[in-house]
Short mmCIF file of C-alpha atoms and ligand atoms in Angstrom, two decimals:
data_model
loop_
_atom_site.label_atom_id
_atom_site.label_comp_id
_atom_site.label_asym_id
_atom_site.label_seq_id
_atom_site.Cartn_x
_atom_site.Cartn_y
_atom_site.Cartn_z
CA UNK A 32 12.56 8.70 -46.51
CA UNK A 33 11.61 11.59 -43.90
CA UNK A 34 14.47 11.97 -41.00
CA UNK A 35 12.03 12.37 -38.57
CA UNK A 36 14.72 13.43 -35.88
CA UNK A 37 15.89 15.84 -38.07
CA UNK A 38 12.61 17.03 -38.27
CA UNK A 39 12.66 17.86 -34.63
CA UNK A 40 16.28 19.78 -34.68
CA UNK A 41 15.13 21.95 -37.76
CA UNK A 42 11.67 22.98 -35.71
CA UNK A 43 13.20 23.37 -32.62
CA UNK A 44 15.79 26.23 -32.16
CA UNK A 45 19.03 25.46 -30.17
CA UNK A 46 19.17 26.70 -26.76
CA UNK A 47 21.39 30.20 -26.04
CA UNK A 48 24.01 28.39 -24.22
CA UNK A 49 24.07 25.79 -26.73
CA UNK A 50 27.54 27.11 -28.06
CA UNK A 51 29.44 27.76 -24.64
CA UNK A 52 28.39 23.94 -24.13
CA UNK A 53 29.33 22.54 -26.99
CA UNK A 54 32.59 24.28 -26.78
CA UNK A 55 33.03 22.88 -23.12
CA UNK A 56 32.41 19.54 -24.56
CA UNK A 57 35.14 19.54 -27.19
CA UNK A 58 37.51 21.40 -25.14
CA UNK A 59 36.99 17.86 -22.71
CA UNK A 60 36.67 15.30 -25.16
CA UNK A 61 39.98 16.54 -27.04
CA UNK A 62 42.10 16.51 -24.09
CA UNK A 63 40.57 13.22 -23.24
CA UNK A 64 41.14 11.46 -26.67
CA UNK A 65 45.03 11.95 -26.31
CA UNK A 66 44.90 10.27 -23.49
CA UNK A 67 43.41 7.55 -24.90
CA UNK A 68 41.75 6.56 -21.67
CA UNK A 69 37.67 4.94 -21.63
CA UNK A 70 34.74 7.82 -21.76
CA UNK A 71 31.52 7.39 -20.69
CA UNK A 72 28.33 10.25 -21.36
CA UNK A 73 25.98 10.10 -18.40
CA UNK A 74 22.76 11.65 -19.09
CA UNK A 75 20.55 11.99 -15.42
CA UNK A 76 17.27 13.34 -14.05
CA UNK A 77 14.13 14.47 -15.89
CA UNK A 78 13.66 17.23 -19.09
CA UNK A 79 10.54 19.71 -19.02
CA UNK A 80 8.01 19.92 -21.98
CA UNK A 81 7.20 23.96 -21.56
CA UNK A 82 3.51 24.45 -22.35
CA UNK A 83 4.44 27.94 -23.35
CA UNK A 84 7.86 29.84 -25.76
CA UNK A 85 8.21 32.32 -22.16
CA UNK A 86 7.41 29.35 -20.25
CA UNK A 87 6.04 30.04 -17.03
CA UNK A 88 4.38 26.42 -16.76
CA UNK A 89 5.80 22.87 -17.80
CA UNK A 90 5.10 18.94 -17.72
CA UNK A 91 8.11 17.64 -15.69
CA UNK A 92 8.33 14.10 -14.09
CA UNK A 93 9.73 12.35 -11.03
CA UNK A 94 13.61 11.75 -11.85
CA UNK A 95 15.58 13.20 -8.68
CA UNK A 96 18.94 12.31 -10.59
CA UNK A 97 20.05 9.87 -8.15
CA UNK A 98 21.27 7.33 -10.41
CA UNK A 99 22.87 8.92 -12.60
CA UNK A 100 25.12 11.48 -10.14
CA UNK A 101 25.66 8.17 -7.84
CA UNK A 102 26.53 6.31 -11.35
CA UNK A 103 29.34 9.11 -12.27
CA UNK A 104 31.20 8.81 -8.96
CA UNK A 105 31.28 5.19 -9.57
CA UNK A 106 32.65 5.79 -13.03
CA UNK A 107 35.31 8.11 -12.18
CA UNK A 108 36.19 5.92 -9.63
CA UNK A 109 36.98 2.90 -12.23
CA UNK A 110 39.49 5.60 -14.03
CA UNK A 111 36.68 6.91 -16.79
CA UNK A 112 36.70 10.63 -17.65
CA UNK A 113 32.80 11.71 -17.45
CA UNK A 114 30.24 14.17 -19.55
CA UNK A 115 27.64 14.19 -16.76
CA UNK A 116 24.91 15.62 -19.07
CA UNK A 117 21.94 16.57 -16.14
CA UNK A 118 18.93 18.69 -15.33
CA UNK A 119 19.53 21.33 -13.10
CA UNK A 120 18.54 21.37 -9.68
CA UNK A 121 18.95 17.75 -9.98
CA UNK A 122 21.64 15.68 -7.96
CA UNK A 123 25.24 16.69 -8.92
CA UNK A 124 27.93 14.14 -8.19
CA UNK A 125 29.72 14.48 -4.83
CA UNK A 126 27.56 17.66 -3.59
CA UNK A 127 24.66 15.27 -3.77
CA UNK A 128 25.46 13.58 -0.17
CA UNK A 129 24.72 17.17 1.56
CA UNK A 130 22.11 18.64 0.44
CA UNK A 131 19.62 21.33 1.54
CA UNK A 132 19.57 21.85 5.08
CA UNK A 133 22.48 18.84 5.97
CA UNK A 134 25.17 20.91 4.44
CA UNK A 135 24.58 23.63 7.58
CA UNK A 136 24.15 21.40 9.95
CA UNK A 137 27.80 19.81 8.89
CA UNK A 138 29.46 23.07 9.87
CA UNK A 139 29.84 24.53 13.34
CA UNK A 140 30.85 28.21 14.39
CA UNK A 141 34.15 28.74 16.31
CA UNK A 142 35.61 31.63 18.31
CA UNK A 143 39.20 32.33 18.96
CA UNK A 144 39.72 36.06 20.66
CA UNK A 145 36.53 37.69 18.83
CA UNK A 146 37.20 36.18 15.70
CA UNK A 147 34.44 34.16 14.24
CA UNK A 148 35.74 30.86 11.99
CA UNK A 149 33.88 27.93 10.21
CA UNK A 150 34.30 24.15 10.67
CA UNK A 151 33.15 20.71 9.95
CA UNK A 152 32.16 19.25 13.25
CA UNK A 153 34.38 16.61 14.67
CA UNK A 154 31.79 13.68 14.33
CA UNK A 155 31.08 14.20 11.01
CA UNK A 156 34.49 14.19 9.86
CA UNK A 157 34.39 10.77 8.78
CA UNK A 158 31.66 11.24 6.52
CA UNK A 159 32.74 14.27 4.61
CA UNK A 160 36.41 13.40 4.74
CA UNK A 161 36.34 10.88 1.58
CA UNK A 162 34.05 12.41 -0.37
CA UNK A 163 35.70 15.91 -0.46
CA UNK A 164 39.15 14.28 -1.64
CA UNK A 165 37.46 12.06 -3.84
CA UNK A 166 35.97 15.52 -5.02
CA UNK A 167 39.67 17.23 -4.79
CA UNK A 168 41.26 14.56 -6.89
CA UNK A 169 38.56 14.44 -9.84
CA UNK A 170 38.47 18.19 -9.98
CA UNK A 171 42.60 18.14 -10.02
CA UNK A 172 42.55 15.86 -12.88
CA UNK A 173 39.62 17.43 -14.57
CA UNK A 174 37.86 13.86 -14.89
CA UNK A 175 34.65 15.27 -14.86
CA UNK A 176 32.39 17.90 -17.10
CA UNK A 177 29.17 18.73 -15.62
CA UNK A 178 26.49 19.95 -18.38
CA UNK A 179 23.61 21.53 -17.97
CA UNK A 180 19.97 20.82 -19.19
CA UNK A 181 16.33 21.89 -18.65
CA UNK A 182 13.82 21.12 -21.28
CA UNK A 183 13.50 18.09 -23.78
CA UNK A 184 14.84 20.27 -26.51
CA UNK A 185 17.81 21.84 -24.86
CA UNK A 186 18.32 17.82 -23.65
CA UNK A 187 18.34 16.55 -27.09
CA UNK A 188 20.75 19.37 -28.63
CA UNK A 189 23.17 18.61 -26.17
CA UNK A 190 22.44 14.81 -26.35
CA UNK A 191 23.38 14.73 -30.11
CA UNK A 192 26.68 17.10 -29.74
CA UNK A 193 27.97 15.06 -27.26
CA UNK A 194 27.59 11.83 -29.19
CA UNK A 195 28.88 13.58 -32.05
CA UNK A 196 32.19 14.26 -30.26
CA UNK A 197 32.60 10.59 -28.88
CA UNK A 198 32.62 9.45 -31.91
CA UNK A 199 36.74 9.52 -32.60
CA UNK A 200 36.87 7.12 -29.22
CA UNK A 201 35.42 4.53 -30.91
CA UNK A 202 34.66 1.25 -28.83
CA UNK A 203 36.15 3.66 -25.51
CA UNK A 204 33.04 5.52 -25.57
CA UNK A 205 30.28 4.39 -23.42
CA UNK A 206 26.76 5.96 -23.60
CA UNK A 207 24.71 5.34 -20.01
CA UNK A 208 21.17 7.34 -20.61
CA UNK A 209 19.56 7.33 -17.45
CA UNK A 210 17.58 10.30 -17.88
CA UNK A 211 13.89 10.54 -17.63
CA UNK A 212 13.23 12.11 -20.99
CA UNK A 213 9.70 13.05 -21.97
CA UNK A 214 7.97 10.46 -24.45
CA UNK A 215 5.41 13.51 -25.22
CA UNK A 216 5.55 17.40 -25.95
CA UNK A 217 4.08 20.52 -27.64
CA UNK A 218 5.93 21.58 -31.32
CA UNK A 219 7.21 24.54 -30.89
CA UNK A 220 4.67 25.73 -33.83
CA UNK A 221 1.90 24.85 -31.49
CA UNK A 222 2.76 26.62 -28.58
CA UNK A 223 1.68 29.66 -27.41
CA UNK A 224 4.02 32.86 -27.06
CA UNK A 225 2.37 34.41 -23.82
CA UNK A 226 1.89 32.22 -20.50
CA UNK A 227 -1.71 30.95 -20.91
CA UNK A 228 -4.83 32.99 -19.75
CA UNK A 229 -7.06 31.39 -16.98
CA UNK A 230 -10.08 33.72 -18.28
CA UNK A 231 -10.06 32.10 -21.72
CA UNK A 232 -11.65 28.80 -19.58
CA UNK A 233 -9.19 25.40 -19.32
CA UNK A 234 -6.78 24.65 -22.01
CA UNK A 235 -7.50 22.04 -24.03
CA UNK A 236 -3.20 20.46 -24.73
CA UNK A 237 -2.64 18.11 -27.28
CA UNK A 238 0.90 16.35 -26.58
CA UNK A 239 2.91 14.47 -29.77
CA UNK A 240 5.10 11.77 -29.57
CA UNK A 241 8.83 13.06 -29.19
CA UNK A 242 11.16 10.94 -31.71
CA UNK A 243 13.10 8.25 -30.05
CA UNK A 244 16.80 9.53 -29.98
CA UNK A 245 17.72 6.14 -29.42
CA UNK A 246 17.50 4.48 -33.15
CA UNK A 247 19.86 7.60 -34.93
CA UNK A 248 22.37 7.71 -31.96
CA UNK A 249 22.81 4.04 -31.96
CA UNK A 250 22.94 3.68 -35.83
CA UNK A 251 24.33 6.81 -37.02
CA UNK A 252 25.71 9.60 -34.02
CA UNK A 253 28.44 6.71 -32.30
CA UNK A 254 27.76 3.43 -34.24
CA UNK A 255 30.78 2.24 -32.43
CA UNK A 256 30.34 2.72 -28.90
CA UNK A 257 28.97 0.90 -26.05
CA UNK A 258 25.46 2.49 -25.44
CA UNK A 259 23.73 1.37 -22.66
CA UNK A 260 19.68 2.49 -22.30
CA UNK A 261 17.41 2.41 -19.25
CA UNK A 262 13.91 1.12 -19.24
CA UNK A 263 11.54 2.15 -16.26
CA UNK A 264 8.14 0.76 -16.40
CA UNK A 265 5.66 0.54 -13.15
CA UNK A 266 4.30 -3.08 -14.22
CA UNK A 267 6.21 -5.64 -13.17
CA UNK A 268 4.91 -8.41 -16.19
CA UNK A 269 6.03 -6.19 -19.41
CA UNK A 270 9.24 -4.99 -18.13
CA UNK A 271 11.38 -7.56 -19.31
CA UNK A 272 9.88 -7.74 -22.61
CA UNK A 273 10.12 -4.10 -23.13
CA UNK A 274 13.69 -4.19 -22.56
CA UNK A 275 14.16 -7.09 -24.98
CA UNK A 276 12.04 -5.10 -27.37
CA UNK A 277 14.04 -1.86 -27.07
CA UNK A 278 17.13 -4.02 -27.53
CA UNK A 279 16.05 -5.85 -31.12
CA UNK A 280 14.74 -2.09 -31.66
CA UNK A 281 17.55 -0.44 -31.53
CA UNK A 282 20.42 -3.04 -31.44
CA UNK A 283 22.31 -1.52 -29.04
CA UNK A 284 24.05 -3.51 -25.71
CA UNK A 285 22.08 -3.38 -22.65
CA UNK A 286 19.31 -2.06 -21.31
CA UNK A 287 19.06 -1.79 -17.44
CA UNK A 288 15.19 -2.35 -16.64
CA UNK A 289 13.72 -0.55 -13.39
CA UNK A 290 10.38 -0.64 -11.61
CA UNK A 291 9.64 3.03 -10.48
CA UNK A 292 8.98 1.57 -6.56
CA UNK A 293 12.12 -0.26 -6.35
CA UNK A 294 14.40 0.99 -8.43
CA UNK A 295 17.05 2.01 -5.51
CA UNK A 296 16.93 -1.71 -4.59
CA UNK A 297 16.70 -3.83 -7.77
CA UNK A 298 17.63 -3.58 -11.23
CA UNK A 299 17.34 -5.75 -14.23
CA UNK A 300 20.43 -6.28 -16.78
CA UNK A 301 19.44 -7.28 -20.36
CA UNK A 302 21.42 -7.76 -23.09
CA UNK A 303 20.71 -10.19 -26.37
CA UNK A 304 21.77 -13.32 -24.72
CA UNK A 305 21.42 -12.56 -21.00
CA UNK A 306 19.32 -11.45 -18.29
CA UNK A 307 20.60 -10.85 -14.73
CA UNK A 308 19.48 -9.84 -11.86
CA UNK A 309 21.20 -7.03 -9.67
CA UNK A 310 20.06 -6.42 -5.96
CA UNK A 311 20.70 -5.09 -2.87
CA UNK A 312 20.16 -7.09 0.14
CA UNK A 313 18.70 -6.03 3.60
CA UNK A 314 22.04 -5.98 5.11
CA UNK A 315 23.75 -3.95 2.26
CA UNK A 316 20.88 -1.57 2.41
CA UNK A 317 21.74 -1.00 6.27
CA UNK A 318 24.91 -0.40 5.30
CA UNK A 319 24.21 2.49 2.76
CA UNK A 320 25.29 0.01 0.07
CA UNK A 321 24.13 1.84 -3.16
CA UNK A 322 23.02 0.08 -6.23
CA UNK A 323 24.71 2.43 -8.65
CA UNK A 324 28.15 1.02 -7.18
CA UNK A 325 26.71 -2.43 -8.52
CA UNK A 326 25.69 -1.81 -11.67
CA UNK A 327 28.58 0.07 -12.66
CA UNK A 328 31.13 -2.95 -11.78
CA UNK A 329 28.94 -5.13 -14.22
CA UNK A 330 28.51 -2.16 -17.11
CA UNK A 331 32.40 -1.55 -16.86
CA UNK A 332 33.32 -5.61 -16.49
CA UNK A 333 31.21 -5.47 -19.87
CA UNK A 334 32.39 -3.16 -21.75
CA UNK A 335 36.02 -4.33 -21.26
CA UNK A 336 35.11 -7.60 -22.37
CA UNK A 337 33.46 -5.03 -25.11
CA UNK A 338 36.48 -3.38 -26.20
CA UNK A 339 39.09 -6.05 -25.57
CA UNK A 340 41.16 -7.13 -28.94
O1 PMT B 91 16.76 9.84 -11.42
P1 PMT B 91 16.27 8.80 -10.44
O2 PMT B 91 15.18 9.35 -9.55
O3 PMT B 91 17.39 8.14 -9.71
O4 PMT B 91 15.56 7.65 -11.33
C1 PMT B 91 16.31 6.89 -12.20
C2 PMT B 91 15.49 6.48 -13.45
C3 PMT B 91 14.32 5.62 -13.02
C4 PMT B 91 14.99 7.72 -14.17
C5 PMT B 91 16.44 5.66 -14.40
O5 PMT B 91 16.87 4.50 -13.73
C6 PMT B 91 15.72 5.27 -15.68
O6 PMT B 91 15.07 4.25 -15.78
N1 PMT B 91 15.84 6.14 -16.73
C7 PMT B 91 15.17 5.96 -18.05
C8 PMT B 91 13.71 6.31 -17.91
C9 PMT B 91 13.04 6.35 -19.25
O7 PMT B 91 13.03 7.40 -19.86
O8 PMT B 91 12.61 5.23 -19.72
P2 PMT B 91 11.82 5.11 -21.12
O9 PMT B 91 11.28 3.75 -21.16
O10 PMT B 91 10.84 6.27 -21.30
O11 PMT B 91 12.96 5.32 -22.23
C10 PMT B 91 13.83 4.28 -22.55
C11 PMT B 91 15.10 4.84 -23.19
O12 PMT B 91 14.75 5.54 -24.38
C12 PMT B 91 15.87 5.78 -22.29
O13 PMT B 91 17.22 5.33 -22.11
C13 PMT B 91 15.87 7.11 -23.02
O14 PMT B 91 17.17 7.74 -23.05
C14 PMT B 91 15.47 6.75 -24.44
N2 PMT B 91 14.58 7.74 -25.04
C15 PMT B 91 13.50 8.20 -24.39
C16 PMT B 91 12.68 9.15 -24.99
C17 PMT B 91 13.02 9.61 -26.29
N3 PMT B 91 12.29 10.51 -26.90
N4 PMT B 91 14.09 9.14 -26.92
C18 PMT B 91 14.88 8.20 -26.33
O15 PMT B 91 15.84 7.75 -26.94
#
């Protein structure tokens, strides 16, 4: 029978910093097996399918990361240590609640006898306060590995070394893959070297179905651990079917089911016997209530029940 995954790794070369990573990743995941605490492998935000080997241009898609760095804090916070396997330039846990131009205007400018000095203003305090010793205390007890990705191959590389190192945790590994990862791409055989020429007219692309990762890291990579998938469709009517679908599929044990639109207000949790609904309501949206802090109670609740005796 043809591996067709395998296929993929033996046309596809690893990435240059596949080695540094993978060494970051054992270095974690040893330290963290003494301990013999839960892990979980967050994967978040969107892979790029370059059109070109010195790729200048690329298909990307919408993910902004935002579940998946708001899912990590909420995982750290129930005691797990974390691989949060992202895109770059995508939200980072922590760091994510001051971005871009709101980090600067945090900060105010101070003078005391010529000498300039930096500060967070008074009445923002509050708000920055928590998060930066929530930060502190993950970073002092080295909870957390942040790992780089870009594009659907360098995703996948690092997706199978990671579950590959989970594997000695056994029922304490959890897999939550809420990345966006492309369905289609170019072979690397097909692509061209140079960025594409405008003057040879438009390109005519023909995109191939990327293997689903899904069936050999549920059966094969960590056939023990608690692997949760995400499904986002943008039609209401076939979303719970796809999720049940995915489920028999694949056989893993959940799939959280999100419509594009609404997916910061309303999730659905499937598993074989159950379907549930998880929302936020108007008042818990005023109150910058996030979803993520939701689902991660019930993932956590269920993978106890999971990994109890
Ligand atoms: O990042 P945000 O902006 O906050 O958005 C969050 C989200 C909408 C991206 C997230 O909640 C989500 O739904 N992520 C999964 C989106 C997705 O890829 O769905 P899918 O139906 O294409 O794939 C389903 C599952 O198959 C995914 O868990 C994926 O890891 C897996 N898959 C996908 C492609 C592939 N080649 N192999 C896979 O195994």
């Amino acid at each position: 029978m043809s591996i067709y995954w395998e296929e993929f790794y033996s046309t596809h070369a690893a990435p240059a910093d596949f080695g540094d990573n993978k060494a970051r990743m054992e270095e974690f995941t040893a330290r963290h097996l003494a301990k013999m605490g839960k892990i979980a492998l967050i994967t978040s935000g969107g892979t790029t399918v370059p059109l070109e080997h010195n790729t200048v241009r690329f298909v990307d898609n919408f993910s902004a990361g935002t579940r998946g760095s708001a899912s990590a804090e909420y995982f750290l916070q129930e005691d797990y240590a974390v691989i949060f396997l992202y895109r770059f330039k995508s939200l980072e846990p922590f760091v994510r609640h001051f971005m871009g131009q709101k980090f600067l205007d945090l900060l105010e400018i101070t003078k005391n006898e010529g000498a300039s000095s930096i500060q967070v203003k008074t009445n923002v305090t509050e708000e920055v306060l928590p998060i930066l010793q929530q930060y502190q205390a993950v970073k002092k007890s080295q909870q957390l590995l942040c790992v780089g990705f870009t594009s659907l191959a360098d995703y996948l590389w690092l997706l199978r070394a990671a579950c590959e190192l989970l594997t000695p945790f056994k029922t304490r590994a959890l897999l939550y893959l809420a990345a966006a990862v492309s369905d289609f791409y170019i072979p690397s055989h097909q692509m061209p070297t140079h960025k594409m020429q405008s003057d040879s007219g438009p390109p005519t692309i023909s995109l191939q179905l990327v293997p689903k990762m899904l069936k050999p890291l549920v059966s094969l990579w960590v056939p023990e651990a608690f692997v949760v998938s995400f499904k986002l469709e943008t039609d209401e009517t076939i979303l719970i079917s796809k999720a049940r679908g995915a489920l028999e599929k694949y056989n893993h044990k959940m799939v959280i089911a999100n419509i594009l639109q609404t997916r910061k207000q309303k999730v659905v949790v499937v598993t074989s016997n159950t379907v549930t609904e998880l929302l936020l309501t108007p008042e818990e949206i005023q109150s910058d209530l996030e979803i993520e802090e939701k689902i991660v109670k019930f993932v956590t609740k269920s993978h106890a029940v999971f990994c109890s005796p």
